[in-house]
PDB file of C-alpha atoms in Angstrom:
ATOM      1  CA  MET A   1       0.000   0.000   0.000  1.00  0.00           C
ATOM      2  CA  ARG A   2       1.014   3.594  -0.473  1.00  0.00           C
ATOM      3  CA  LEU A   3       0.295   6.344   2.065  1.00  0.00           C
ATOM      4  CA  ALA A   4       1.039  10.030   1.721  1.00  0.00           C
ATOM      5  CA  THR A   5       0.739  13.105   3.901  1.00  0.00           C
ATOM      6  CA  TRP A   6       0.599  16.623   2.508  1.00  0.00           C
ATOM      7  CA  ASN A   7      -0.054  20.019   4.029  1.00  0.00           C
ATOM      8  CA  ILE A   8      -1.870  21.319   0.974  1.00  0.00           C
ATOM      9  CA  ASN A   9      -2.218  24.898   2.303  1.00  0.00           C
ATOM     10  CA  SER A  10      -5.703  25.531   0.851  1.00  0.00           C
ATOM     11  CA  LEU A  11      -7.786  23.130  -1.187  1.00  0.00           C
ATOM     12  CA  LYS A  12      -9.428  26.033  -2.973  1.00  0.00           C
ATOM     13  CA  VAL A  13      -6.097  27.193  -4.333  1.00  0.00           C
ATOM     14  CA  ARG A  14      -4.511  23.829  -5.015  1.00  0.00           C
ATOM     15  CA  LEU A  15      -7.302  21.355  -5.802  1.00  0.00           C
ATOM     16  CA  THR A  16      -6.285  20.992  -9.460  1.00  0.00           C
ATOM     17  CA  ARG A  17      -2.670  20.346  -8.446  1.00  0.00           C
ATOM     18  CA  LEU A  18      -3.841  17.783  -5.907  1.00  0.00           C
ATOM     19  CA  GLU A  19      -6.012  15.988  -8.467  1.00  0.00           C
ATOM     20  CA  GLU A  20      -3.098  15.778 -10.896  1.00  0.00           C
ATOM     21  CA  TRP A  21      -0.779  14.545  -8.155  1.00  0.00           C
ATOM     22  CA  LEU A  22      -3.216  11.845  -7.011  1.00  0.00           C
ATOM     23  CA  THR A  23      -3.540  10.611 -10.580  1.00  0.00           C
ATOM     24  CA  GLU A  24       0.235  10.499 -11.011  1.00  0.00           C
ATOM     25  CA  VAL A  25       1.319   9.072  -7.650  1.00  0.00           C
ATOM     26  CA  GLN A  26      -1.677   6.809  -6.954  1.00  0.00           C
ATOM     27  CA  PRO A  27      -1.562   6.727  -3.144  1.00  0.00           C
ATOM     28  CA  ASP A  28      -4.057   4.443  -1.404  1.00  0.00           C
ATOM     29  CA  ILE A  29      -4.366   6.673   1.669  1.00  0.00           C
ATOM     30  CA  VAL A  30      -3.754  10.421   1.867  1.00  0.00           C
ATOM     31  CA  CYS A  31      -3.641  12.613   4.964  1.00  0.00           C
ATOM     32  CA  LEU A  32      -4.210  16.294   4.204  1.00  0.00           C
ATOM     33  CA  GLN A  33      -3.656  19.324   6.411  1.00  0.00           C
ATOM     34  CA  GLU A  34      -4.597  22.991   6.161  1.00  0.00           C
ATOM     35  CA  THR A  35      -7.501  22.304   3.847  1.00  0.00           C
ATOM     36  CA  LYS A  36      -8.879  25.715   4.854  1.00  0.00           C
ATOM     37  CA  VAL A  37     -12.475  24.878   3.928  1.00  0.00           C
ATOM     38  CA  ALA A  38     -15.603  24.161   5.933  1.00  0.00           C
ATOM     39  CA  ASP A  39     -17.041  20.665   5.833  1.00  0.00           C
ATOM     40  CA  ALA A  40     -19.869  21.838   3.556  1.00  0.00           C
ATOM     41  CA  ALA A  41     -17.333  23.112   1.009  1.00  0.00           C
ATOM     42  CA  PHE A  42     -15.088  20.038   1.061  1.00  0.00           C
ATOM     43  CA  PRO A  43     -14.930  18.583  -2.499  1.00  0.00           C
ATOM     44  CA  ALA A  44     -15.841  14.993  -1.588  1.00  0.00           C
ATOM     45  CA  LEU A  45     -17.391  14.335  -5.014  1.00  0.00           C
ATOM     46  CA  THR A  46     -14.147  15.296  -6.729  1.00  0.00           C
ATOM     47  CA  PHE A  47     -12.242  12.745  -4.677  1.00  0.00           C
ATOM     48  CA  SER A  48     -14.969  10.142  -5.165  1.00  0.00           C
ATOM     49  CA  GLY A  49     -14.514  10.537  -8.900  1.00  0.00           C
ATOM     50  CA  LEU A  50     -10.863   9.621  -8.412  1.00  0.00           C
ATOM     51  CA  GLY A  51     -11.781   6.529  -6.386  1.00  0.00           C
ATOM     52  CA  TYR A  52     -11.386   7.880  -2.855  1.00  0.00           C
ATOM     53  CA  ASP A  53     -13.680   7.847   0.118  1.00  0.00           C
ATOM     54  CA  ALA A  54     -13.065  10.925   2.233  1.00  0.00           C
ATOM     55  CA  ALA A  55     -13.463  12.196   5.793  1.00  0.00           C
ATOM     56  CA  HIS A  56     -12.921  15.859   6.639  1.00  0.00           C
ATOM     57  CA  HIS A  57     -12.806  17.987   9.773  1.00  0.00           C
ATOM     58  CA  GLY A  58     -12.799  21.647   8.820  1.00  0.00           C
ATOM     59  CA  GLN A  59     -13.580  25.092  10.162  1.00  0.00           C
ATOM     60  CA  GLY A  60     -13.529  27.447   7.195  1.00  0.00           C
ATOM     61  CA  GLN A  61     -10.547  29.553   6.235  1.00  0.00           C
ATOM     62  CA  TRP A  62      -8.184  28.127   8.878  1.00  0.00           C
ATOM     63  CA  ASN A  63      -6.751  24.711   9.703  1.00  0.00           C
ATOM     64  CA  GLY A  64      -8.721  21.664   8.488  1.00  0.00           C
ATOM     65  CA  VAL A  65      -7.614  18.033   8.155  1.00  0.00           C
ATOM     66  CA  ALA A  66      -8.771  15.171   5.951  1.00  0.00           C
ATOM     67  CA  ILE A  67      -8.196  11.530   5.123  1.00  0.00           C
ATOM     68  CA  LEU A  68      -8.691  10.117   1.621  1.00  0.00           C
ATOM     69  CA  SER A  69      -8.788   6.347   1.200  1.00  0.00           C
ATOM     70  CA  ARG A  70      -9.200   3.802  -1.571  1.00  0.00           C
ATOM     71  CA  LEU A  71      -9.447   1.091   1.114  1.00  0.00           C
ATOM     72  CA  GLY A  72     -12.665   2.363   2.673  1.00  0.00           C
ATOM     73  CA  ILE A  73     -13.166   4.627   5.694  1.00  0.00           C
ATOM     74  CA  ALA A  74     -14.760   3.570   8.968  1.00  0.00           C
ATOM     75  CA  ASP A  75     -14.951   4.702  12.592  1.00  0.00           C
ATOM     76  CA  VAL A  76     -14.248   8.345  11.778  1.00  0.00           C
ATOM     77  CA  GLN A  77     -13.481  10.553  14.750  1.00  0.00           C
ATOM     78  CA  ALA A  78     -12.961  14.311  14.533  1.00  0.00           C
ATOM     79  CA  GLY A  79     -10.776  15.662  17.317  1.00  0.00           C
ATOM     80  CA  PHE A  80      -9.514  13.976  20.454  1.00  0.00           C
ATOM     81  CA  ALA A  81     -11.034  10.920  22.094  1.00  0.00           C
ATOM     82  CA  VAL A  82     -13.777  11.259  24.683  1.00  0.00           C
ATOM     83  CA  GLY A  83     -12.350  12.225  28.059  1.00  0.00           C
ATOM     84  CA  ILE A  84      -9.552  14.366  26.633  1.00  0.00           C
ATOM     85  CA  GLU A  85      -9.869  18.148  26.662  1.00  0.00           C
ATOM     86  CA  PRO A  86     -11.427  19.047  23.302  1.00  0.00           C
ATOM     87  CA  ASP A  87      -9.545  21.212  20.838  1.00  0.00           C
ATOM     88  CA  VAL A  88     -10.999  24.488  19.634  1.00  0.00           C
ATOM     89  CA  ASP A  89      -9.424  24.025  16.188  1.00  0.00           C
ATOM     90  CA  ALA A  90      -9.863  21.432  13.430  1.00  0.00           C
ATOM     91  CA  ARG A  91      -6.460  19.779  13.711  1.00  0.00           C
ATOM     92  CA  LEU A  92      -7.066  16.041  14.083  1.00  0.00           C
ATOM     93  CA  ILE A  93      -9.135  13.427  12.287  1.00  0.00           C
ATOM     94  CA  SER A  94      -8.866   9.662  12.717  1.00  0.00           C
ATOM     95  CA  ALA A  95     -10.297   6.773  10.699  1.00  0.00           C
ATOM     96  CA  THR A  96      -9.803   3.097   9.969  1.00  0.00           C
ATOM     97  CA  CYS A  97      -8.672   2.413   6.397  1.00  0.00           C
ATOM     98  CA  GLY A  98      -8.547  -1.307   5.713  1.00  0.00           C
ATOM     99  CA  ASP A  99      -6.393  -2.831   8.451  1.00  0.00           C
ATOM    100  CA  LEU A 100      -4.824   0.478   9.444  1.00  0.00           C
ATOM    101  CA  ARG A 101      -5.839   3.123  11.970  1.00  0.00           C
ATOM    102  CA  VAL A 102      -4.893   6.492  10.500  1.00  0.00           C
ATOM    103  CA  HIS A 103      -4.598   9.881  12.204  1.00  0.00           C
ATOM    104  CA  SER A 104      -4.141  13.034  10.130  1.00  0.00           C
ATOM    105  CA  VAL A 105      -2.705  15.819  12.284  1.00  0.00           C
ATOM    106  CA  TYR A 106      -1.927  19.511  12.000  1.00  0.00           C
ATOM    107  CA  VAL A 107       0.034  20.391  15.129  1.00  0.00           C
ATOM    108  CA  PRO A 108      -0.145  24.049  16.198  1.00  0.00           C
ATOM    109  CA  ASN A 109       2.711  26.225  14.971  1.00  0.00           C
ATOM    110  CA  GLY A 110       3.584  27.746  18.350  1.00  0.00           C
ATOM    111  CA  ARG A 111       4.321  31.220  16.925  1.00  0.00           C
ATOM    112  CA  ALA A 112       7.016  32.211  19.447  1.00  0.00           C
ATOM    113  CA  VAL A 113       8.657  30.610  22.468  1.00  0.00           C
ATOM    114  CA  GLY A 114       6.657  31.553  25.553  1.00  0.00           C
ATOM    115  CA  HIS A 115       3.645  32.702  23.547  1.00  0.00           C
ATOM    116  CA  GLU A 116       0.312  31.253  24.650  1.00  0.00           C
ATOM    117  CA  HIS A 117       0.170  29.447  21.293  1.00  0.00           C
ATOM    118  CA  TYR A 118       3.494  27.770  22.133  1.00  0.00           C
ATOM    119  CA  LEU A 119       1.995  26.477  25.393  1.00  0.00           C
ATOM    120  CA  TYR A 120      -1.075  25.367  23.428  1.00  0.00           C
ATOM    121  CA  LYS A 121       1.243  23.460  21.088  1.00  0.00           C
ATOM    122  CA  LEU A 122       2.884  21.564  23.950  1.00  0.00           C
ATOM    123  CA  SER A 123      -0.502  20.788  25.483  1.00  0.00           C
ATOM    124  CA  TRP A 124      -1.801  19.653  22.114  1.00  0.00           C
ATOM    125  CA  LEU A 125       1.058  17.180  21.648  1.00  0.00           C
ATOM    126  CA  GLU A 126       0.432  15.783  25.133  1.00  0.00           C
ATOM    127  CA  ARG A 127      -3.246  15.365  24.312  1.00  0.00           C
ATOM    128  CA  LEU A 128      -2.363  13.674  21.023  1.00  0.00           C
ATOM    129  CA  ARG A 129      -0.345  11.085  22.928  1.00  0.00           C
ATOM    130  CA  ALA A 130      -3.266  10.559  25.332  1.00  0.00           C
ATOM    131  CA  HIS A 131      -5.628  10.244  22.364  1.00  0.00           C
ATOM    132  CA  VAL A 132      -3.542   7.508  20.779  1.00  0.00           C
ATOM    133  CA  ALA A 133      -3.134   5.663  24.089  1.00  0.00           C
ATOM    134  CA  ALA A 134      -6.901   5.787  24.614  1.00  0.00           C
ATOM    135  CA  THR A 135      -7.743   4.404  21.183  1.00  0.00           C
ATOM    136  CA  ALA A 136      -5.020   1.859  20.329  1.00  0.00           C
ATOM    137  CA  GLN A 137      -2.222  -0.406  21.523  1.00  0.00           C
ATOM    138  CA  PRO A 138       1.389  -0.342  20.300  1.00  0.00           C
ATOM    139  CA  SER A 139       0.747  -3.829  18.895  1.00  0.00           C
ATOM    140  CA  ASP A 140      -1.922  -2.394  16.550  1.00  0.00           C
ATOM    141  CA  ALA A 141      -1.296  -1.120  13.040  1.00  0.00           C
ATOM    142  CA  VAL A 142      -1.388   2.655  13.519  1.00  0.00           C
ATOM    143  CA  VAL A 143      -0.080   5.647  11.595  1.00  0.00           C
ATOM    144  CA  ILE A 144       0.010   9.292  12.620  1.00  0.00           C
ATOM    145  CA  ALA A 145       0.825  11.477   9.630  1.00  0.00           C
ATOM    146  CA  GLY A 146       0.854  15.185   9.100  1.00  0.00           C
ATOM    147  CA  ASP A 147       2.441  18.540   9.721  1.00  0.00           C
ATOM    148  CA  PHE A 148       3.973  18.277  13.197  1.00  0.00           C
ATOM    149  CA  ASN A 149       5.617  21.714  13.178  1.00  0.00           C
ATOM    150  CA  VAL A 150       8.551  20.153  15.031  1.00  0.00           C
ATOM    151  CA  ALA A 151      11.995  19.349  13.622  1.00  0.00           C
ATOM    152  CA  ALA A 152      12.949  16.211  15.548  1.00  0.00           C
ATOM    153  CA  ASP A 153      16.684  16.970  15.638  1.00  0.00           C
ATOM    154  CA  ASP A 154      19.299  19.222  14.090  1.00  0.00           C
ATOM    155  CA  ARG A 155      19.485  17.109  10.918  1.00  0.00           C
ATOM    156  CA  ASP A 156      16.003  18.343  10.152  1.00  0.00           C
ATOM    157  CA  VAL A 157      16.867  22.038   9.750  1.00  0.00           C
ATOM    158  CA  TYR A 158      19.198  23.578   7.207  1.00  0.00           C
ATOM    159  CA  ASP A 159      21.217  25.532   9.798  1.00  0.00           C
ATOM    160  CA  PRO A 160      20.627  24.866  13.523  1.00  0.00           C
ATOM    161  CA  ALA A 161      22.253  28.168  14.467  1.00  0.00           C
ATOM    162  CA  LYS A 162      19.617  30.068  12.473  1.00  0.00           C
ATOM    163  CA  PHE A 163      16.848  28.515  14.578  1.00  0.00           C
ATOM    164  CA  GLU A 164      18.356  28.961  18.014  1.00  0.00           C
ATOM    165  CA  GLY A 165      15.687  30.252  20.374  1.00  0.00           C
ATOM    166  CA  GLU A 166      12.923  29.757  17.802  1.00  0.00           C
ATOM    167  CA  THR A 167       9.924  27.458  17.796  1.00  0.00           C
ATOM    168  CA  HIS A 168      10.008  24.047  16.082  1.00  0.00           C
ATOM    169  CA  VAL A 169      13.401  23.131  17.580  1.00  0.00           C
ATOM    170  CA  THR A 170      13.166  23.830  21.324  1.00  0.00           C
ATOM    171  CA  PRO A 171      13.806  20.999  23.798  1.00  0.00           C
ATOM    172  CA  PRO A 172      10.188  20.969  25.121  1.00  0.00           C
ATOM    173  CA  GLU A 173       8.802  20.559  21.587  1.00  0.00           C
ATOM    174  CA  ARG A 174      11.276  17.834  20.705  1.00  0.00           C
ATOM    175  CA  GLU A 175      10.665  16.095  24.024  1.00  0.00           C
ATOM    176  CA  ALA A 176       6.909  16.126  23.405  1.00  0.00           C
ATOM    177  CA  LEU A 177       7.423  14.566  19.987  1.00  0.00           C
ATOM    178  CA  ALA A 178       9.820  11.989  21.448  1.00  0.00           C
ATOM    179  CA  ALA A 179       7.254  11.104  24.139  1.00  0.00           C
ATOM    180  CA  LEU A 180       4.678  10.443  21.430  1.00  0.00           C
ATOM    181  CA  GLN A 181       7.120   8.208  19.555  1.00  0.00           C
ATOM    182  CA  ALA A 182       8.017   6.390  22.776  1.00  0.00           C
ATOM    183  CA  TRP A 183       4.438   5.152  22.989  1.00  0.00           C
ATOM    184  CA  GLY A 184       5.280   2.824  20.107  1.00  0.00           C
ATOM    185  CA  PHE A 185       6.034   4.745  16.912  1.00  0.00           C
ATOM    186  CA  ASP A 186       8.975   5.001  14.544  1.00  0.00           C
ATOM    187  CA  ASP A 187       9.674   7.978  12.332  1.00  0.00           C
ATOM    188  CA  VAL A 188       9.217   6.053   9.072  1.00  0.00           C
ATOM    189  CA  PHE A 189      11.447   8.404   7.086  1.00  0.00           C
ATOM    190  CA  ARG A 190      14.321   7.691   9.473  1.00  0.00           C
ATOM    191  CA  ARG A 191      13.972   3.968   8.862  1.00  0.00           C
ATOM    192  CA  HIS A 192      15.267   4.675   5.364  1.00  0.00           C
ATOM    193  CA  TYR A 193      17.413   7.828   5.597  1.00  0.00           C
ATOM    194  CA  ASP A 194      19.897   8.740   8.312  1.00  0.00           C
ATOM    195  CA  THR A 195      21.313  11.877   6.736  1.00  0.00           C
ATOM    196  CA  GLY A 196      20.375  15.527   7.111  1.00  0.00           C
ATOM    197  CA  GLY A 197      19.571  18.080   4.463  1.00  0.00           C
ATOM    198  CA  MET A 198      16.266  16.484   3.429  1.00  0.00           C
ATOM    199  CA  PHE A 199      13.336  18.787   4.057  1.00  0.00           C
ATOM    200  CA  SER A 200       9.560  18.931   3.570  1.00  0.00           C
ATOM    201  CA  TRP A 201       8.891  22.652   4.129  1.00  0.00           C
ATOM    202  CA  TRP A 202      10.475  25.792   2.708  1.00  0.00           C
ATOM    203  CA  ASP A 203       9.418  29.384   3.244  1.00  0.00           C
ATOM    204  CA  TYR A 204       7.976  31.057   0.148  1.00  0.00           C
ATOM    205  CA  ARG A 205      10.254  34.060   0.655  1.00  0.00           C
ATOM    206  CA  ALA A 206      13.829  34.733  -0.450  1.00  0.00           C
ATOM    207  CA  GLY A 207      14.089  31.712  -2.728  1.00  0.00           C
ATOM    208  CA  ASP A 208      14.413  29.348   0.237  1.00  0.00           C
ATOM    209  CA  PHE A 209      13.287  26.287  -1.736  1.00  0.00           C
ATOM    210  CA  HIS A 210      15.880  26.759  -4.460  1.00  0.00           C
ATOM    211  CA  GLN A 211      18.565  27.622  -1.903  1.00  0.00           C
ATOM    212  CA  GLY A 212      17.840  24.515   0.180  1.00  0.00           C
ATOM    213  CA  ARG A 213      16.815  26.431   3.293  1.00  0.00           C
ATOM    214  CA  GLY A 214      14.133  24.152   4.697  1.00  0.00           C
ATOM    215  CA  MET A 215      12.919  22.022   7.580  1.00  0.00           C
ATOM    216  CA  ARG A 216      11.644  18.460   7.859  1.00  0.00           C
ATOM    217  CA  ILE A 217       8.457  18.885   9.864  1.00  0.00           C
ATOM    218  CA  ASP A 218       6.026  16.646   7.945  1.00  0.00           C
ATOM    219  CA  LEU A 219       6.192  13.166   9.430  1.00  0.00           C
ATOM    220  CA  VAL A 220       4.754   9.698   9.117  1.00  0.00           C
ATOM    221  CA  LEU A 221       4.916   7.840  12.435  1.00  0.00           C
ATOM    222  CA  GLY A 222       4.145   4.131  12.268  1.00  0.00           C
ATOM    223  CA  THR A 223       3.935   1.248  14.738  1.00  0.00           C
ATOM    224  CA  PRO A 224       6.059  -1.871  14.095  1.00  0.00           C
ATOM    225  CA  ARG A 225       3.198  -3.576  12.233  1.00  0.00           C
ATOM    226  CA  VAL A 226       3.455  -0.852   9.584  1.00  0.00           C
ATOM    227  CA  ARG A 227       6.399  -2.352   7.715  1.00  0.00           C
ATOM    228  CA  SER A 228       7.678   0.218   5.238  1.00  0.00           C
ATOM    229  CA  SER A 229       9.717  -0.630   2.144  1.00  0.00           C
ATOM    230  CA  TRP A 230      10.237   2.867   0.716  1.00  0.00           C
ATOM    231  CA  CYS A 231       9.801   6.503   1.676  1.00  0.00           C
ATOM    232  CA  VAL A 232      10.375   9.754  -0.186  1.00  0.00           C
ATOM    233  CA  ILE A 233       9.734  13.473   0.130  1.00  0.00           C
ATOM    234  CA  ASP A 234       8.226  14.458  -3.215  1.00  0.00           C
ATOM    235  CA  ARG A 235      10.088  17.697  -3.933  1.00  0.00           C
ATOM    236  CA  ASN A 236       8.579  17.873  -7.426  1.00  0.00           C
ATOM    237  CA  ALA A 237       5.216  18.700  -5.877  1.00  0.00           C
ATOM    238  CA  ARG A 238       6.807  21.832  -4.360  1.00  0.00           C
ATOM    239  CA  LYS A 239       7.750  23.158  -7.813  1.00  0.00           C
ATOM    240  CA  GLY A 240       5.752  24.965 -10.482  1.00  0.00           C
ATOM    241  CA  GLN A 241       2.965  27.509 -10.176  1.00  0.00           C
ATOM    242  CA  LEU A 242       1.106  28.093  -6.903  1.00  0.00           C
ATOM    243  CA  PRO A 243       2.711  25.275  -4.909  1.00  0.00           C
ATOM    244  CA  SER A 244       2.063  24.602  -1.249  1.00  0.00           C
ATOM    245  CA  ASP A 245       5.003  25.535   0.941  1.00  0.00           C
ATOM    246  CA  HIS A 246       5.106  21.851   1.977  1.00  0.00           C
ATOM    247  CA  ALA A 247       6.025  18.791  -0.076  1.00  0.00           C
ATOM    248  CA  PRO A 248       4.218  15.458   0.328  1.00  0.00           C
ATOM    249  CA  VAL A 249       5.840  12.587   2.191  1.00  0.00           C
ATOM    250  CA  VAL A 250       5.094   9.236   0.534  1.00  0.00           C
ATOM    251  CA  VAL A 251       5.507   5.773   2.092  1.00  0.00           C
ATOM    252  CA  ASP A 252       5.092   2.293   0.620  1.00  0.00           C
ATOM    253  CA  PHE A 253       4.299  -0.300   3.294  1.00  0.00           C
ATOM    254  CA  GLU A 254       2.447  -3.441   4.245  1.00  0.00           C
ATOM    255  CA  VAL A 255       0.559  -4.234   7.434  1.00  0.00           C
ATOM    256  CA  VAL A 256       1.961  -7.367   9.102  1.00  0.00           C
TER     257      VAL A 256
END
């Protein structure tokens, strides 16, 4: 099977690009972030025409997450599990696709260290871990995929000195991500690549994409039963007219 995650940064702006990419890459499951449409405006019929069932959790012009699946969609849950403090934003949707439990996530940005949004980000990651623990076991086949807004270590930024004191790289953020992984997840990309300099996000400004000034903040986390054979960051999807500032991460795997 093939799974992909992509912060599309507005379905309204990039739907045609997404349709073309789905036709070319043929993923079986797709996690989308920053759809930036309300549920009523989500183009489910477009995706159905391409062979995908879809589940969406949106709130209009901000945030929004979705799962597309050619393996069926069941047990859809928008937001955190019952008993966990609800989120005010549309940042998490979960569904069962075939034999796999899938979570599409858009972790808060954090804005600035010490800002209330930074504290919200840390709380959100803690609640995500509680959500997973409440709904699955490490022995299950589970994937969390999306825009985590955290660079796991210094390999995942183009110049660590440039980010000193900034969000995305602080010890509390990295520790929160590590705590989530410690529940029972691997960073699937790191199963296949141990080097730095491979990024999934580049600022639109100052030619950062072409100059290689990026961050790897889009992740696919999988339990051991998600046995991956290949993983790539699709840089080609970041090129051309009106691209998202993120590139898709694509994984080929089987559930064992």
